[in-house]
Amino acid sequence: MQYSDKVMEHFMHPHNVGKMENPDATATEGSPACGDQVTVYLKVDEESHTISDVSFLSYGCASNIATASMITDLAKGKTLEEAKKITWRDAMEALDGLPPVKVHCSVLAADTLLTAISNYEIAKGLKEVPDFTKETIVEELKKIIYPKVGEDIVSLKMVKYVGFNHGEILIDLNIPSFDQWRGNVADEIREHLEKYPDVKDIQINFPE
Ligand code: FES
């Protein structure tokens, strides 16, 4: 697999690695695509709401380590509002790109940072636990990468319809039966959405 020099550099000499003692917030997320995990630790200045320190532990592949290293670099010294705007595309671009089947590693790193920030905000009463809505589903679908091209399924217009009613999710996907990644995408959608207690059933439909 062809990695950029930047990816190799952050993989061989990752920044901000290690468990943090007494963090103000933490989050561990796993990637349904491969089972890899990453944990992010945050220290936040209470007055300025600035990330004064950030570190991570990785239980995953080379690009999992490299993207976690980069995303923690990008987040350090930023306010929470600024850090919330860091996307997986930012991390990937800062690493001079990733192979398509490894783009989800960047999504995992960005997602874990965002969850750690959200956990901090909830713990400090800066925000409420968000309700589960159709928007939550769409946000989760934006994290699912179609491995063949390394783009998310929403940007690729593969999602035709999303419905949510009384705990039941209905999703229509525009992926034909001959597409070898169809099952993989459906499995990932289920794994992303099943973790929400509000979700009782997930139905995914494809064209004939
Ligand atoms: Fe899954 Fe890298 S995080 S292969």
GROMACS .gro file of C-alpha atoms and ligand atoms in nm:
model
  212
    1MET     CA    1   0.000   0.000   0.000
    2GLN     CA    2   0.132   0.343  -0.099
    3TYR     CA    3   0.149   0.588   0.192
    4SER     CA    4   0.269   0.949   0.170
    5ASP     CA    5   0.593   1.052   0.342
    6LYS     CA    6   0.385   1.246   0.595
    7VAL     CA    7   0.182   0.938   0.689
    8MET     CA    8   0.501   0.736   0.732
    9GLU     CA    9   0.659   1.012   0.941
   10HIS     CA   10   0.358   1.031   1.179
   11PHE     CA   11   0.334   0.651   1.193
   12MET     CA   12   0.703   0.604   1.277
   13HIS     CA   13   0.722   0.902   1.515
   14PRO     CA   14   0.368   0.978   1.631
   15HIS     CA   15   0.301   1.297   1.825
   16ASN     CA   16   0.091   1.322   2.144
   17VAL     CA   17   0.091   0.948   2.218
   18GLY     CA   18   0.011   0.813   2.562
   19LYS     CA   19  -0.249   0.782   2.832
   20MET     CA   20  -0.313   1.113   3.008
   21GLU     CA   21  -0.337   1.131   3.386
   22ASN     CA   22  -0.651   1.309   3.506
   23PRO     CA   23  -0.791   1.415   3.169
   24ASP     CA   24  -1.088   1.653   3.164
   25ALA     CA   25  -1.253   1.436   2.899
   26THR     CA   26  -1.189   1.121   2.706
   27ALA     CA   27  -1.350   0.914   2.432
   28THR     CA   28  -1.288   0.576   2.275
   29GLU     CA   29  -1.432   0.496   1.935
   30GLY     CA   30  -1.401   0.191   1.718
   31SER     CA   31  -1.420   0.162   1.343
   32PRO     CA   32  -1.691  -0.081   1.228
   33ALA     CA   33  -1.496  -0.118   0.903
   34CYS     CA   34  -1.201  -0.296   1.063
   35GLY     CA   35  -1.246  -0.321   1.441
   36ASP     CA   36  -0.957  -0.081   1.514
   37GLN     CA   37  -0.993   0.163   1.802
   38VAL     CA   38  -0.857   0.496   1.920
   39THR     CA   39  -0.883   0.677   2.254
   40VAL     CA   40  -0.844   1.056   2.283
   41TYR     CA   41  -0.769   1.240   2.609
   42LEU     CA   42  -0.827   1.614   2.656
   43LYS     CA   43  -0.724   1.880   2.901
   44VAL     CA   44  -0.926   2.197   2.863
   45ASP     CA   45  -0.866   2.540   3.011
   46GLU     CA   46  -1.194   2.617   3.186
   47GLU     CA   47  -1.179   2.993   3.132
   48SER     CA   48  -1.074   3.016   2.770
   49HIS     CA   49  -1.224   2.679   2.664
   50THR     CA   50  -0.894   2.605   2.493
   51ILE     CA   51  -0.751   2.255   2.449
   52SER     CA   52  -0.434   2.291   2.655
   53ASP     CA   53  -0.327   1.929   2.608
   54VAL     CA   54  -0.440   1.633   2.403
   55SER     CA   55  -0.309   1.281   2.361
   56PHE     CA   56  -0.418   0.947   2.219
   57LEU     CA   57  -0.378   0.572   2.238
   58SER     CA   58  -0.424   0.369   1.924
   59TYR     CA   59  -0.526   0.009   1.886
   60GLY     CA   60  -0.503  -0.003   1.513
   61CYS     CA   61  -0.329   0.023   1.182
   62ALA     CA   62  -0.052   0.255   1.059
   63SER     CA   63  -0.293   0.517   0.928
   64ASN     CA   64  -0.497   0.496   1.248
   65ILE     CA   65  -0.180   0.601   1.434
   66ALA     CA   66  -0.083   0.864   1.175
   67THR     CA   67  -0.429   1.026   1.159
   68ALA     CA   68  -0.464   1.030   1.540
   69SER     CA   69  -0.119   1.191   1.560
   70MET     CA   70  -0.219   1.456   1.304
   71ILE     CA   71  -0.565   1.529   1.445
   72THR     CA   72  -0.425   1.579   1.796
   73ASP     CA   73  -0.162   1.817   1.649
   74LEU     CA   74  -0.439   2.011   1.475
   75ALA     CA   75  -0.651   2.029   1.792
   76LYS     CA   76  -0.382   2.135   2.039
   77GLY     CA   77  -0.411   2.499   2.143
   78LYS     CA   78  -0.745   2.546   1.966
   79THR     CA   79  -1.066   2.655   2.137
   80LEU     CA   80  -1.336   2.389   2.158
   81GLU     CA   81  -1.535   2.571   1.890
   82GLU     CA   82  -1.234   2.576   1.656
   83ALA     CA   83  -1.147   2.213   1.727
   84LYS     CA   84  -1.504   2.102   1.652
   85LYS     CA   85  -1.459   2.229   1.298
   86ILE     CA   86  -1.161   1.998   1.228
   87THR     CA   87  -1.280   1.734   0.984
   88TRP     CA   88  -1.142   1.401   0.868
   89ARG     CA   89  -1.070   1.571   0.535
   90ASP     CA   90  -0.849   1.826   0.716
   91ALA     CA   91  -0.650   1.546   0.882
   92MET     CA   92  -0.623   1.353   0.556
   93GLU     CA   93  -0.512   1.659   0.357
   94ALA     CA   94  -0.255   1.749   0.624
   95LEU     CA   95  -0.113   1.399   0.575
   96ASP     CA   96  -0.099   1.447   0.196
   97GLY     CA   97  -0.377   1.195   0.142
   98LEU     CA   98  -0.456   0.834   0.226
   99PRO     CA   99  -0.529   0.530   0.007
  100PRO     CA  100  -0.910   0.497  -0.048
  101VAL     CA  101  -0.943   0.187   0.174
  102LYS     CA  102  -0.772   0.379   0.456
  103VAL     CA  103  -0.985   0.695   0.449
  104HIS     CA  104  -1.205   0.552   0.726
  105CYS     CA  105  -0.901   0.569   0.960
  106SER     CA  106  -0.914   0.947   0.930
  107VAL     CA  107  -1.290   0.946   0.993
  108LEU     CA  108  -1.229   0.745   1.311
  109ALA     CA  109  -0.968   0.992   1.442
  110ALA     CA  110  -1.189   1.297   1.373
  111ASP     CA  111  -1.492   1.128   1.521
  112THR     CA  112  -1.312   1.036   1.843
  113LEU     CA  113  -1.185   1.391   1.891
  114LEU     CA  114  -1.538   1.523   1.839
  115THR     CA  115  -1.684   1.274   2.087
  116ALA     CA  116  -1.422   1.368   2.350
  117ILE     CA  117  -1.515   1.737   2.306
  118SER     CA  118  -1.884   1.654   2.325
  119ASN     CA  119  -1.825   1.448   2.643
  120TYR     CA  120  -1.646   1.749   2.796
  121GLU     CA  121  -1.928   1.986   2.703
  122ILE     CA  122  -2.195   1.754   2.842
  123ALA     CA  123  -1.999   1.694   3.166
  124LYS     CA  124  -1.953   2.071   3.218
  125GLY     CA  125  -2.316   2.150   3.137
  126LEU     CA  126  -2.215   2.344   2.824
  127LYS     CA  127  -2.464   2.142   2.621
  128GLU     CA  128  -2.743   1.889   2.665
  129VAL     CA  129  -2.726   1.527   2.556
  130PRO     CA  130  -2.853   1.561   2.196
  131ASP     CA  131  -3.182   1.400   2.089
  132PHE     CA  132  -3.166   1.122   1.832
  133THR     CA  133  -3.320   1.254   1.509
  134LYS     CA  134  -3.304   1.203   1.134
  135GLU     CA  135  -3.012   1.449   1.132
  136THR     CA  136  -2.823   1.213   1.366
  137ILE     CA  137  -2.868   0.936   1.109
  138VAL     CA  138  -2.744   1.156   0.825
  139GLU     CA  139  -2.443   1.263   1.030
  140GLU     CA  140  -2.358   0.895   1.091
  141LEU     CA  141  -2.400   0.815   0.721
  142LYS     CA  142  -2.150   1.090   0.640
  143LYS     CA  143  -1.892   0.888   0.836
  144ILE     CA  144  -1.933   0.580   0.617
  145ILE     CA  145  -1.671   0.562   0.349
  146TYR     CA  146  -1.728   0.375   0.023
  147PRO     CA  147  -1.391   0.193   0.023
  148LYS     CA  148  -1.355   0.174  -0.351
  149VAL     CA  149  -1.309   0.552  -0.390
  150GLY     CA  150  -1.247   0.674  -0.034
  151GLU     CA  151  -1.544   0.914  -0.018
  152ASP     CA  152  -1.844   0.908   0.212
  153ILE     CA  153  -2.171   0.764   0.086
  154VAL     CA  154  -2.364   1.091   0.136
  155SER     CA  155  -2.122   1.296  -0.077
  156LEU     CA  156  -2.135   1.021  -0.339
  157LYS     CA  157  -2.517   1.053  -0.344
  158MET     CA  158  -2.559   0.686  -0.262
  159VAL     CA  159  -2.825   0.769   0.001
  160LYS     CA  160  -3.163   0.822  -0.165
  161TYR     CA  161  -3.388   0.836   0.141
  162VAL     CA  162  -3.363   0.839   0.519
  163GLY     CA  163  -3.665   0.794   0.746
  164PHE     CA  164  -3.699   0.762   1.124
  165ASN     CA  165  -4.021   0.682   1.304
  166HIS     CA  166  -4.087   0.525   1.646
  167GLY     CA  167  -3.737   0.381   1.666
  168GLU     CA  168  -3.741   0.237   1.315
  169ILE     CA  169  -3.490   0.356   1.059
  170LEU     CA  170  -3.549   0.320   0.688
  171ILE     CA  171  -3.265   0.389   0.446
  172ASP     CA  172  -3.275   0.358   0.067
  173LEU     CA  173  -2.934   0.321  -0.092
  174ASN     CA  174  -2.849   0.368  -0.452
  175ILE     CA  175  -2.598   0.082  -0.483
  176PRO     CA  176  -2.662  -0.181  -0.751
  177SER     CA  177  -2.656  -0.556  -0.680
  178PHE     CA  178  -2.335  -0.616  -0.880
  179ASP     CA  179  -2.141  -0.377  -0.652
  180GLN     CA  180  -1.908  -0.591  -0.439
  181TRP     CA  181  -1.902  -0.328  -0.158
  182ARG     CA  182  -2.279  -0.321  -0.110
  183GLY     CA  183  -2.286  -0.567   0.182
  184ASN     CA  184  -1.989  -0.402   0.345
  185VAL     CA  185  -2.159  -0.058   0.337
  186ALA     CA  186  -2.484  -0.201   0.478
  187ASP     CA  187  -2.295  -0.374   0.764
  188GLU     CA  188  -2.118  -0.050   0.849
  189ILE     CA  189  -2.444   0.145   0.854
  190ARG     CA  190  -2.592  -0.106   1.099
  191GLU     CA  191  -2.288  -0.096   1.325
  192HIS     CA  192  -2.288   0.284   1.331
  193LEU     CA  193  -2.659   0.312   1.416
  194GLU     CA  194  -2.720   0.010   1.640
  195LYS     CA  195  -2.524   0.171   1.923
  196TYR     CA  196  -2.799   0.431   1.978
  197PRO     CA  197  -3.052   0.322   2.242
  198ASP     CA  198  -3.332   0.500   2.050
  199VAL     CA  199  -3.286   0.267   1.751
  200LYS     CA  200  -3.503  -0.045   1.752
  201ASP     CA  201  -3.489  -0.155   1.391
  202ILE     CA  202  -3.288  -0.070   1.079
  203GLN     CA  203  -3.414  -0.145   0.732
  204ILE     CA  204  -3.183  -0.088   0.438
  205ASN     CA  205  -3.322  -0.110   0.085
  206PHE     CA  206  -3.133  -0.136  -0.244
  207PRO     CA  207  -3.245  -0.116  -0.606
  208GLU     CA  208  -3.336  -0.455  -0.759
  209FES    FE1  209  -0.935   0.061   1.026
  209FES    FE2  210  -0.710   0.181   0.993
  209FES     S1  211  -0.858   0.229   1.140
  209FES     S2  212  -0.776  -0.001   0.891
   0.00000   0.00000   0.00000
